[in-house]
Short mmCIF file of C-alpha atoms in Angstrom, two decimals:
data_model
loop_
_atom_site.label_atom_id
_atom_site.label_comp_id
_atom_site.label_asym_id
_atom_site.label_seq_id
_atom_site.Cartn_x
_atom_site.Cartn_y
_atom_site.Cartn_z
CA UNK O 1 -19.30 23.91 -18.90
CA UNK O 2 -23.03 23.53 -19.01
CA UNK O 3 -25.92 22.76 -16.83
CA UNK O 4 -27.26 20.75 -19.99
CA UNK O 5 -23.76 18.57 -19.79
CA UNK O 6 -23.62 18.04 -15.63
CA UNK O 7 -27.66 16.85 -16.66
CA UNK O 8 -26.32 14.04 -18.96
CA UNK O 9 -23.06 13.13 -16.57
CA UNK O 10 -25.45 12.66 -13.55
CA UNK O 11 -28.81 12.19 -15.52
CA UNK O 12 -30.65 14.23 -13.50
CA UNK O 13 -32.24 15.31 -15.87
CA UNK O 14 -34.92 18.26 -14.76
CA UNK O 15 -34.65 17.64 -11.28
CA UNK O 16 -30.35 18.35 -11.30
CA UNK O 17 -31.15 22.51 -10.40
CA UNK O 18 -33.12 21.14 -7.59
CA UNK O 19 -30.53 18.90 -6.48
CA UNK O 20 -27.85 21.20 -6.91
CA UNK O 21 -26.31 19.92 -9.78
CA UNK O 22 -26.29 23.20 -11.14
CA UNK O 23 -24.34 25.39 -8.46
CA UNK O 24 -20.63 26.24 -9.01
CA UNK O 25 -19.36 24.03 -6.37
CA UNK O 26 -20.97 21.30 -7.91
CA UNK O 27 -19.72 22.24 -11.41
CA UNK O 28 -16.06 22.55 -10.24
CA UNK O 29 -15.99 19.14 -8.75
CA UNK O 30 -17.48 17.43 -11.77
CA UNK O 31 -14.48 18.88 -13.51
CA UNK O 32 -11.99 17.74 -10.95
CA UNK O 33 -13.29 14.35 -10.60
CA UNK O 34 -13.34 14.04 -14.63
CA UNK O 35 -9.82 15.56 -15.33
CA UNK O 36 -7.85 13.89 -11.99
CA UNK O 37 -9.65 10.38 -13.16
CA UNK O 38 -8.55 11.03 -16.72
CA UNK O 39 -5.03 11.84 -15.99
CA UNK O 40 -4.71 8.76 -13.90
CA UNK O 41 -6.91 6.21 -16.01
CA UNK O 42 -3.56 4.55 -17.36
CA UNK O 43 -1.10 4.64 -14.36
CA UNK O 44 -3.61 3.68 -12.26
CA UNK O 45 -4.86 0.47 -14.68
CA UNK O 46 -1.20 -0.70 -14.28
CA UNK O 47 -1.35 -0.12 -10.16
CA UNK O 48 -4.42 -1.98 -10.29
CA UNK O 49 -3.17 -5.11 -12.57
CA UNK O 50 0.39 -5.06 -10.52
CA UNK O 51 -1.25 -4.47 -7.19
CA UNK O 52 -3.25 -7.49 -7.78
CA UNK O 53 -0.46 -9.88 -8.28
CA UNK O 54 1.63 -8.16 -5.24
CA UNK O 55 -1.49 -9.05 -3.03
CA UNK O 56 -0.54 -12.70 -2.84
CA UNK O 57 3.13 -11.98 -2.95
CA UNK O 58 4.04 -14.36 -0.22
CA UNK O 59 2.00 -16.99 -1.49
CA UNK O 60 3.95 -16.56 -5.08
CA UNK O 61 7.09 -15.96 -3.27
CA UNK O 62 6.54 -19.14 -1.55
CA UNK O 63 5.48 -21.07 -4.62
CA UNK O 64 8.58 -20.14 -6.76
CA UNK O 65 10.95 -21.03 -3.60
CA UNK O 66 13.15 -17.41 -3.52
CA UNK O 67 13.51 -17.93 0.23
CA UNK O 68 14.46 -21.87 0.78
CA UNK O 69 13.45 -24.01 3.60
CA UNK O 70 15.29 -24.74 6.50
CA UNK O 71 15.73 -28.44 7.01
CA UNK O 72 14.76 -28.60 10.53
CA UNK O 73 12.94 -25.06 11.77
CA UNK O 74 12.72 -26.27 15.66
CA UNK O 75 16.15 -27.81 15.91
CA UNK O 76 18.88 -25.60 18.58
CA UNK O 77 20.44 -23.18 16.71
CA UNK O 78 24.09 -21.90 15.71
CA UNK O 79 25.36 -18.57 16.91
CA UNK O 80 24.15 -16.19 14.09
CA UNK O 81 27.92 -15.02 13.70
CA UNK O 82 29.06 -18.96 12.78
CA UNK O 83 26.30 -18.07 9.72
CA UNK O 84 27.04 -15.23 8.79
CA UNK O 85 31.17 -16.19 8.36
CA UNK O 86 30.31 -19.66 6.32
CA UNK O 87 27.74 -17.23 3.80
CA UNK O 88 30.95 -14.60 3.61
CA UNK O 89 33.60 -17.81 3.41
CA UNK O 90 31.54 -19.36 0.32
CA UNK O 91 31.41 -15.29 -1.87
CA UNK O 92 35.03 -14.22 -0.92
CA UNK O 93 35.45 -10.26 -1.61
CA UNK O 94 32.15 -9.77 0.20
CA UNK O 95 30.74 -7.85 3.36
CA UNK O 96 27.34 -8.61 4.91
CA UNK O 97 25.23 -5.32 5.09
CA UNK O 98 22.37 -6.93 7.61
CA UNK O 99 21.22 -9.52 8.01
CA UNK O 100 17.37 -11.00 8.64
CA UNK O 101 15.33 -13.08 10.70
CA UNK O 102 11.50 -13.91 10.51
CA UNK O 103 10.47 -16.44 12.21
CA UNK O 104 6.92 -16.50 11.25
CA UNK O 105 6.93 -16.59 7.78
CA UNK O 106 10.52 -18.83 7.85
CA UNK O 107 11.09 -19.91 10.28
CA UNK O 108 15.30 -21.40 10.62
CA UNK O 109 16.17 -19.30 8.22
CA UNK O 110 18.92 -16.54 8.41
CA UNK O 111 19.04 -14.06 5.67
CA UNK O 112 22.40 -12.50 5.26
CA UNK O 113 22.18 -9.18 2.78
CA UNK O 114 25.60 -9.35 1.20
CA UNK O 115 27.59 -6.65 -1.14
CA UNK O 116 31.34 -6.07 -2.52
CA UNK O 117 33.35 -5.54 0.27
CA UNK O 118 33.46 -1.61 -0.14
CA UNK O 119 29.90 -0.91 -0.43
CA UNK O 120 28.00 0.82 2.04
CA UNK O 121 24.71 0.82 0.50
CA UNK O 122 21.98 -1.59 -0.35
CA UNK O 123 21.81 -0.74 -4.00
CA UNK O 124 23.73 -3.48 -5.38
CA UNK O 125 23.16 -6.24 -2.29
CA UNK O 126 22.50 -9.53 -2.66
CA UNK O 127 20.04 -12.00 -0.77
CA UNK O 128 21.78 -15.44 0.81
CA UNK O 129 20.56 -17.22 3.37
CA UNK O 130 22.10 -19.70 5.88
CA UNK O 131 20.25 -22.37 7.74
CA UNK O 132 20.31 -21.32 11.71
CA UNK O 133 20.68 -24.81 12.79
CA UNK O 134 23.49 -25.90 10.83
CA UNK O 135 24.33 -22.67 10.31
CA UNK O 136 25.74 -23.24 6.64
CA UNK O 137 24.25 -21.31 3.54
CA UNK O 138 21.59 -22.88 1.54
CA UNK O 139 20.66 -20.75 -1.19
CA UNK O 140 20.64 -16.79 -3.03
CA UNK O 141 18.23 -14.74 -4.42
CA UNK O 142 18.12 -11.22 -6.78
CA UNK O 143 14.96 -9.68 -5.44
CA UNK O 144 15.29 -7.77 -8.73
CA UNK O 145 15.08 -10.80 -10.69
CA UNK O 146 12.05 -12.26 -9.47
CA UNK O 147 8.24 -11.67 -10.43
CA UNK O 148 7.38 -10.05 -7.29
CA UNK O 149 10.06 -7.99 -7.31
CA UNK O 150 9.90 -7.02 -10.94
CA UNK O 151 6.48 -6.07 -9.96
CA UNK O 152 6.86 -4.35 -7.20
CA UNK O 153 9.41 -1.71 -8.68
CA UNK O 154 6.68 -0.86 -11.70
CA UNK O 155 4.21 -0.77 -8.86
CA UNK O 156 5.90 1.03 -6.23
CA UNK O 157 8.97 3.24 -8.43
CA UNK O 158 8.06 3.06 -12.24
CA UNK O 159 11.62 1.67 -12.81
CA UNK O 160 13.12 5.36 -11.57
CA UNK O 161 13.98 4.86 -8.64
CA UNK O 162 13.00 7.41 -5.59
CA UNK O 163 11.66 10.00 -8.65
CA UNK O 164 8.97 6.95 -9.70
CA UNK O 165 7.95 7.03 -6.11
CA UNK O 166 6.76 10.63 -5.98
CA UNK O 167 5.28 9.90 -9.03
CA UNK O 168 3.61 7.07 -7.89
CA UNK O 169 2.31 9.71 -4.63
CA UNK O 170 1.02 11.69 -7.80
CA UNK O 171 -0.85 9.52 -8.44
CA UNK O 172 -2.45 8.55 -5.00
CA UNK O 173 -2.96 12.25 -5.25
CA UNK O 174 -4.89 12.25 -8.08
CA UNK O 175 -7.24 10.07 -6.98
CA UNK O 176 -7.77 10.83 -3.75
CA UNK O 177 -8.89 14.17 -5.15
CA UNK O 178 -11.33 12.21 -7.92
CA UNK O 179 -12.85 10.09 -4.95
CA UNK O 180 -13.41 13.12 -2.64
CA UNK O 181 -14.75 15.19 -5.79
CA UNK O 182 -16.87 12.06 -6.72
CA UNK O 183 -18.59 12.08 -3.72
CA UNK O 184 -19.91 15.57 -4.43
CA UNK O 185 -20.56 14.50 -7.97
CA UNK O 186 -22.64 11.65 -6.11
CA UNK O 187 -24.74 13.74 -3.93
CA UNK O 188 -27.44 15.04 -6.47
CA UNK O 189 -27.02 12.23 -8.31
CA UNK O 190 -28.16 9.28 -4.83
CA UNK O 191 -31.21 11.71 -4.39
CA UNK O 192 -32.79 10.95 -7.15
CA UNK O 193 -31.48 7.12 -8.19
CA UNK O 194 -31.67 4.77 -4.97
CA UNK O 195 -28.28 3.28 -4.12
CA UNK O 196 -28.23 -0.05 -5.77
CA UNK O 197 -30.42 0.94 -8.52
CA UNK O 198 -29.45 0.16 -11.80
CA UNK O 199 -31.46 1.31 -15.20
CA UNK O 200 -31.23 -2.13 -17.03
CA UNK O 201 -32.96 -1.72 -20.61
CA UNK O 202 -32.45 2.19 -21.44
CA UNK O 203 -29.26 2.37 -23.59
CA UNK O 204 -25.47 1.59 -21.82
CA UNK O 205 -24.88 4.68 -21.41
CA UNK O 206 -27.40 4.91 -18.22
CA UNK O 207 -26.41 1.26 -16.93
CA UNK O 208 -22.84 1.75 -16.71
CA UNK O 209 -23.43 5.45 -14.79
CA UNK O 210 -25.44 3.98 -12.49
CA UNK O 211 -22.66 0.94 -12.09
CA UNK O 212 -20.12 3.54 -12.39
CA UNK O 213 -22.15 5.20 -9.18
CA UNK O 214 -22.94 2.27 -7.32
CA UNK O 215 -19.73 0.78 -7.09
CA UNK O 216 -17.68 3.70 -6.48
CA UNK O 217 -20.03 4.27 -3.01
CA UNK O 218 -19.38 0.76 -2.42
CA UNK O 219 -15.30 0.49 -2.99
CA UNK O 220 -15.18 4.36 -1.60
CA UNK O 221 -13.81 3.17 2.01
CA UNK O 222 -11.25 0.65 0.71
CA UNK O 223 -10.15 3.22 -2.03
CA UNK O 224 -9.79 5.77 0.53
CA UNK O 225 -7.42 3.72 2.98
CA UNK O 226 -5.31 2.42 -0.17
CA UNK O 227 -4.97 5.76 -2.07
CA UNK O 228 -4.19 7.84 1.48
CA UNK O 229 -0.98 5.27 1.93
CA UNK O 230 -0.12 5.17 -1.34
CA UNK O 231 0.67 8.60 -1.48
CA UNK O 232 2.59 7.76 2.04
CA UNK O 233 4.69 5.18 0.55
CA UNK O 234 5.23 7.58 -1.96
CA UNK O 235 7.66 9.30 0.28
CA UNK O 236 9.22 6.17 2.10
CA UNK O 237 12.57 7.08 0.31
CA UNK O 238 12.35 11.15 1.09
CA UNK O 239 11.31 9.85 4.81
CA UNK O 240 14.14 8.22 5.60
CA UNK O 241 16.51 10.31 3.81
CA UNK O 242 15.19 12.68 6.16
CA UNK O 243 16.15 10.42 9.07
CA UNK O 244 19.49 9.52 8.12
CA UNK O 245 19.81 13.29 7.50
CA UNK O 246 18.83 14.07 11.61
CA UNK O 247 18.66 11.39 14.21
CA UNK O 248 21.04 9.40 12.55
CA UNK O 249 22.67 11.97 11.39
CA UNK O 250 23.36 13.13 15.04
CA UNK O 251 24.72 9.76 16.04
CA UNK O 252 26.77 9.29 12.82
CA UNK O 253 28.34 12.98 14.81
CA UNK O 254 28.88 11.63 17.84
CA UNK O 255 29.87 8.02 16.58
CA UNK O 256 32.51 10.51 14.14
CA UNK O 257 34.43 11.60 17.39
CA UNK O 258 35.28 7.33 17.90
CA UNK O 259 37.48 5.41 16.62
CA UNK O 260 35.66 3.33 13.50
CA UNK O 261 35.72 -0.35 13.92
CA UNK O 262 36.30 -2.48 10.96
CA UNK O 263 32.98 -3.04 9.45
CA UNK O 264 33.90 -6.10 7.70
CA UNK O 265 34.83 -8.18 11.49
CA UNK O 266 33.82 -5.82 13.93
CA UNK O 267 35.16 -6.94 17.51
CA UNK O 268 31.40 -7.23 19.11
CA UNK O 269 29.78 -9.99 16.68
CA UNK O 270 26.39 -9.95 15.46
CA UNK O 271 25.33 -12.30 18.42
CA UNK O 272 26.49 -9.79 21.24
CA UNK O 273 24.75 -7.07 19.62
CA UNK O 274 21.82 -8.39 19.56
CA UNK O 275 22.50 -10.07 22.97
CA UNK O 276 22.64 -6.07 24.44
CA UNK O 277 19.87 -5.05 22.49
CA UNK O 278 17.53 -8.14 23.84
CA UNK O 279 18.91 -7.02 26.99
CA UNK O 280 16.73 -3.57 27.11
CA UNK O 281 13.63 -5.11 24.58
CA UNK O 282 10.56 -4.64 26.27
CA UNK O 283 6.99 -6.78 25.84
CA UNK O 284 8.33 -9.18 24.44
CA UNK O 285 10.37 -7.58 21.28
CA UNK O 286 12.34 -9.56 19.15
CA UNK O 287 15.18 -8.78 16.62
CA UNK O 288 14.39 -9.28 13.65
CA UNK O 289 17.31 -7.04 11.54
CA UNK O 290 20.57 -6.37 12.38
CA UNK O 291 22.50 -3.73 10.41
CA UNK O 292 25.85 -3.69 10.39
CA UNK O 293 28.53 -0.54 10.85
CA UNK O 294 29.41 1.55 8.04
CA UNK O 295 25.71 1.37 6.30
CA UNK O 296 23.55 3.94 4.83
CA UNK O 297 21.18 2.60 8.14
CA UNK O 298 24.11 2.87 10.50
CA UNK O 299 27.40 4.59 11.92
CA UNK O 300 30.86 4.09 11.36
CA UNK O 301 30.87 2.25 15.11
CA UNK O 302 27.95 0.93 15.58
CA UNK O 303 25.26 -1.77 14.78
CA UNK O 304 21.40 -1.11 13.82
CA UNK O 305 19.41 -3.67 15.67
CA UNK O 306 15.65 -3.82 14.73
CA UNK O 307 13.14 -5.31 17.20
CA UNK O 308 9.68 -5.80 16.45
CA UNK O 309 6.51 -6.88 18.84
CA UNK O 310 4.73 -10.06 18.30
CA UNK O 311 1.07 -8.95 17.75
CA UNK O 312 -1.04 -6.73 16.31
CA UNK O 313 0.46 -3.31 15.42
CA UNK O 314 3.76 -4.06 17.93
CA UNK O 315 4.34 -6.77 14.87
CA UNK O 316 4.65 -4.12 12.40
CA UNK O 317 6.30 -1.31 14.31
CA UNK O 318 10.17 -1.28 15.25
CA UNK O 319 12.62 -0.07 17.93
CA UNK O 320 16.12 0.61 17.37
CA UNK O 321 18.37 -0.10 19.52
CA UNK O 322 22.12 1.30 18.35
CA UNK O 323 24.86 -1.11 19.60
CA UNK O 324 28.78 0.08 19.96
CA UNK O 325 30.31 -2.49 17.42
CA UNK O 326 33.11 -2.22 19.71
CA UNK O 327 32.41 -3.16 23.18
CA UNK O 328 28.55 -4.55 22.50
CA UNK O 329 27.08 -2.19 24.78
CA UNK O 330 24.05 -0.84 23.54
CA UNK O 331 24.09 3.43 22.88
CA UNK O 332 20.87 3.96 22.51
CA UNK O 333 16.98 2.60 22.34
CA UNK O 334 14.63 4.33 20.52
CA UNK O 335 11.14 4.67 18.64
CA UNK O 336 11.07 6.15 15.17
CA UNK O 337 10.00 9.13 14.24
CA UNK O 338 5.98 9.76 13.80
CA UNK O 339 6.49 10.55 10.11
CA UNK O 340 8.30 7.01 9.58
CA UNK O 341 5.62 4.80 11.74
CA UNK O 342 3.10 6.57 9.46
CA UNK O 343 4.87 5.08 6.41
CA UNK O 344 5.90 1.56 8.22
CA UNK O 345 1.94 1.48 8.78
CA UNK O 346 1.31 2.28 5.35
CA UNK O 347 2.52 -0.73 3.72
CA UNK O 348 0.70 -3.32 5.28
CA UNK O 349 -2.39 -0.98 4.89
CA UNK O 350 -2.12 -0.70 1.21
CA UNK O 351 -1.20 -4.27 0.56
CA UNK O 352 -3.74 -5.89 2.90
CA UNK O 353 -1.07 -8.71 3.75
CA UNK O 354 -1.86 -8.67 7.20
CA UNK O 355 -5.26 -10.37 7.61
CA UNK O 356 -4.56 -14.16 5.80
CA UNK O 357 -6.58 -15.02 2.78
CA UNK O 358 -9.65 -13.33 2.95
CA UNK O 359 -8.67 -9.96 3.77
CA UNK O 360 -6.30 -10.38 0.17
CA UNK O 361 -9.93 -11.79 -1.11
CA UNK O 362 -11.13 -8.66 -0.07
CA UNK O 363 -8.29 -6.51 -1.41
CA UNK O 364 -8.45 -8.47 -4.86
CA UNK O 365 -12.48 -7.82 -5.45
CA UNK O 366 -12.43 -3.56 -4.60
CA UNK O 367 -8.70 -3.76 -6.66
CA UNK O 368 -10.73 -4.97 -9.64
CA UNK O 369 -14.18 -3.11 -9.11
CA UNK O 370 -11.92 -0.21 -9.00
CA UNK O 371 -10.49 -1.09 -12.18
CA UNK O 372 -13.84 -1.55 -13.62
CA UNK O 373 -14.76 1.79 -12.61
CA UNK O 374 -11.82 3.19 -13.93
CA UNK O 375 -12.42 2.27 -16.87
CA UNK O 376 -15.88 2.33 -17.47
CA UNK O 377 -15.28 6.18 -15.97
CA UNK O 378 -13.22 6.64 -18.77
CA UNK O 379 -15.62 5.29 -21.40
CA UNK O 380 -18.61 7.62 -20.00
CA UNK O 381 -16.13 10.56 -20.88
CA UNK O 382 -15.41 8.93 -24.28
CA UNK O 383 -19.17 8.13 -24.84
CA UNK O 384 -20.18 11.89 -23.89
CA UNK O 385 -17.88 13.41 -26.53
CA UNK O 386 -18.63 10.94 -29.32
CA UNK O 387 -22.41 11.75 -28.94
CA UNK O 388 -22.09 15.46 -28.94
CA UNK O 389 -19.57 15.68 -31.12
CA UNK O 390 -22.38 13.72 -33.37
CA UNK O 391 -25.01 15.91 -32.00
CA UNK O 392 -22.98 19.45 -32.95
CA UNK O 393 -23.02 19.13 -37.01
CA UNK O 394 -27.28 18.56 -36.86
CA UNK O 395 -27.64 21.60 -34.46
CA UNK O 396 -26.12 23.73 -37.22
CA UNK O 397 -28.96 22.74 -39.66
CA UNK O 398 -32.42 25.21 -39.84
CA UNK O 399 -35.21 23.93 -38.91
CA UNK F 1 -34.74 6.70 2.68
CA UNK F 2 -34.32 10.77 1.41
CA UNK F 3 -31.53 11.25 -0.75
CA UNK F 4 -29.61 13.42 2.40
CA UNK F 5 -29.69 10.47 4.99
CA UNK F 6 -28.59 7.72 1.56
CA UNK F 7 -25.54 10.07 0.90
CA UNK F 8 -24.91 10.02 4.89
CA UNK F 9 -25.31 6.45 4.76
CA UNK F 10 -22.90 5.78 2.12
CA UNK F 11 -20.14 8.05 3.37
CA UNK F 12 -20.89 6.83 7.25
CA UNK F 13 -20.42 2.95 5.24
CA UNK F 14 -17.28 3.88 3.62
CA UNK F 15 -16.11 4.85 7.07
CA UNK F 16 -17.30 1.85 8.29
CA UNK F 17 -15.48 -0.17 6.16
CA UNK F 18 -12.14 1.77 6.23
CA UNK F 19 -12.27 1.74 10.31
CA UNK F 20 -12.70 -2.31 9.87
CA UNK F 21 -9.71 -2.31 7.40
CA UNK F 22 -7.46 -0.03 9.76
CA UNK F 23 -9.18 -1.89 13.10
CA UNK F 24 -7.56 -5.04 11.68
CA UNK F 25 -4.29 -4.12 11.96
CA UNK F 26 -4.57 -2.97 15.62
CA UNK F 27 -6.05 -6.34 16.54
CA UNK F 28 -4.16 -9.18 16.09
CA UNK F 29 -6.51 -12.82 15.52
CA UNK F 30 -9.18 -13.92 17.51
CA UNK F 31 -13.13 -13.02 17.34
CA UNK F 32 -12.26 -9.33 17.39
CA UNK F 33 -10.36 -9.88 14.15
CA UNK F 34 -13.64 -11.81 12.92
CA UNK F 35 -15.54 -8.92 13.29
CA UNK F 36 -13.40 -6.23 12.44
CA UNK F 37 -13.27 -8.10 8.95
CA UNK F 38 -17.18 -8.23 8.83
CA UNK F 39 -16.82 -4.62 9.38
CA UNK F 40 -14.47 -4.60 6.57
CA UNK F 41 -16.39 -6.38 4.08
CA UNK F 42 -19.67 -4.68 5.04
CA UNK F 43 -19.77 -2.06 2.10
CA UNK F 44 -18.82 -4.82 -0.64
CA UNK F 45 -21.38 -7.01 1.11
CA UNK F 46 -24.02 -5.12 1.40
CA UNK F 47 -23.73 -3.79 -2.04
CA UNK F 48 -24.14 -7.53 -2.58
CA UNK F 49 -27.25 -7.74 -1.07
CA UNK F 50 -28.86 -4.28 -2.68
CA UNK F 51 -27.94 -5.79 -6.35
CA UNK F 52 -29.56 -9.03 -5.71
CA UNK F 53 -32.72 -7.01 -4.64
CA UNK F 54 -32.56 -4.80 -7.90
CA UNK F 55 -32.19 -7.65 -9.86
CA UNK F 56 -35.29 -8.02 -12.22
#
């Protein structure tokens, strides 16, 4: 590479060895922000255009009606076992996984994850939901099958399951390393061009560098939080396939030395479990999942019960408590693992969902400034090679 | 401004606005939430305000 090409990327011009847009550090970074961006022009066009739409997933997942309305949200409710039997009475053949309650976002509603009877994952489960009042079902839903969801498995797995993910972490990878290498690239280039300036009237090729530069310093912070998680979420699946390989691992051990219950009726119902585990919640916690035994999220003998805070980060972080499907005496109460609250954090982080409207306002304006710069970053690449490609035959020719 | 405090300035923004983004999170409604999204918003608005001022 050149000093007469890192002159035309960062127009410099005469001033770039003064700047430093000549020294090797410089020269590598040029080339790492160029090639990372160019690798991940395409995938990251499609994050961009998915991402957008996942933004106001609740608002589109409220629209379209996947989760119905309960008919009266502040009316007493049923025991969550009564709701869970009338969903399993209605789909004969089938066992309930876990099942789901958010009050917030719907509030009376019970979501029951069912599957065949001898399943033990969530691979093939299916959404119902019960009313918690009446405590009869009112309604299914294939995540799979809807627009959000559809979306959300290009976004977050490519269609290939846990493999898409670490590509997707790729990805993040890439450009995390083309903002941190643009920044470099920026340096020389701020010293001589005033943030904010912008070269209207001397060719496009000048205008859309300096709107190139001037937006990527403006979207840097945003890109920085959102590509950082990315690559998190990336490893969500490895994460807790680490877990289930060594704390719950360890209890599926000691749970292994037990007699199993039977995971289809277990003799503590899903209202005692949760009964113990409200028992120890502290500040406030309440459940809002309850697996069931014989999961990939639980043991042979005992229930996962997830309680979450009410505010602020307490609202997105869970404790487990791990109740004996037997007695209904809770086992154990625990936090997770750093490496999963780092992930758990991660999500609402790179979907901005948890600031109402104009924090998804926010997300949607750097998600497409981004994708402008994308792809006006790919253009400047294009533009470069189809001028000296046009520029090589006349330097041949004698003067 | 010398082109050594702008780059400053811009990276010292961007960690502005990624500490409002992540400060969100931690706080939950209220004023504090108000701000923190100011703090947020600050690098997209005050690119705002330096393209209005380069505009011819």
């Amino acid at each position: 590479m050149t000093t007469k090409t890192i002159s035309t990327e960062t127009d410099s011009g005469a001033g770039a060895a003064k700047t430093g847009a000549s020294s090797r550090w410089f020269r590598f970074n040029l080339w790492l922000h160029r090639w990372t961006s160019l690798i991940a022009t395409v995938p990251f066009l499609v994050l961009c255009l998915s991402g957008t739409v996942l933004i106001f997933h609740e608002e589109i997942d409220d629209a379209t009606g996947i989760v119905p309305t309960a008919q009266a949200a502040d009316a007493p409710q049923r025991p969550i076992a009564e709701g869970i039997a009338n969903v399993l009475a209605a789909h004969p053949g089938e066992r309930a996984l876990s099942i789901g309650i958010d009050p917030e976002h719907h509030p009376g509603v019970l979501l029951v994850v069912t599957a065949a009877a001898a399943e033990t994952t969530f691979d093939h489960a299916t959404l119902r939901f019960a009313d918690l009042a009446t405590a009869q079902p009112i309604g299914e839903s294939d995540p799979a099958k809807t627009l959000t969801g559809f979306l959300l498995e290009l976004h977050a797995q490519w269609f290939l399951g846990p493999l898409g993910e670490v590509i997707g972490a790729l990805i993040a990878l890439l450009v995390f390393l083309s903002l941190l290498s643009g920044l470099v690239v920026y340096a020389p280039y701020v010293k001589r061009i005033a943030f904010g300036v912008l070269r209207r009237g001397r060719g496009a090729r000048l205008l859309q560098l300096d709107l190139h530069n001037f937006i990527g310093a403006i979207v840097l912070g945003w890109a920085l939080v959102v590509t950082v998680t990315g690559f998190l979420l990336g490893f969500s699946t490895v994460a807790i396939m680490v877990w289930q390989a060594t704390e719950l691992g360890a209890m599926r051990a000691q749970a292994g030395r037990m007699a199993p219950v039977d995971a289809l009726r277990p003799p503590a119902d899903a209202d005692r479990a949760i009964a113990a585990a409200l028992a120890k919640a502290e500040d406030g916690r309440q459940v809002t999942s309850l697996i069931f035994p014989d999961t990939s999220f639980s043991t042979p003998r005992h229930y996962t019960v997830l309680l979450n805070g009410r505010s602020g980060i307490e609202r997105r972080l869970f404790t487990a408590a791990i109740v004996d499907a037997g007695s209904g005496e809770l086992t154990t109460y625990a936090e997770p693992p750093t490496y999963l609250k780092a992930i758990i954090l991660s999500e609402p982080l790179h979907f901005g969902d948890y600031g109402g409207l104009p924090l998804k306002l926010l997300w949607t304006a750097c998600t497409w400034l981004t994708l402008f710069i994308t792809a006006n970053g790919a253009w400047l690449w294009w533009d470069r090679r189809r001028r000296r490609a046009a520029k090589a035959p006349l330097e041949g020719v004698p003067a | 401004m010398s082109g050594r405090r702008t780059l400053w300035w811009v990276a010292a923004r961007a960690l502005i606005g990624a500490g409002g983004i992540v400060g969100m999170l931690l706080v939950d409604g209220g004023v504090g939430d108000g701000l923190l999204f100011l703090l947020a918003a600050s690098p997209l608005l005050h690119g705002w305000w330096r393209w209005q001022r380069s505009r011819p």
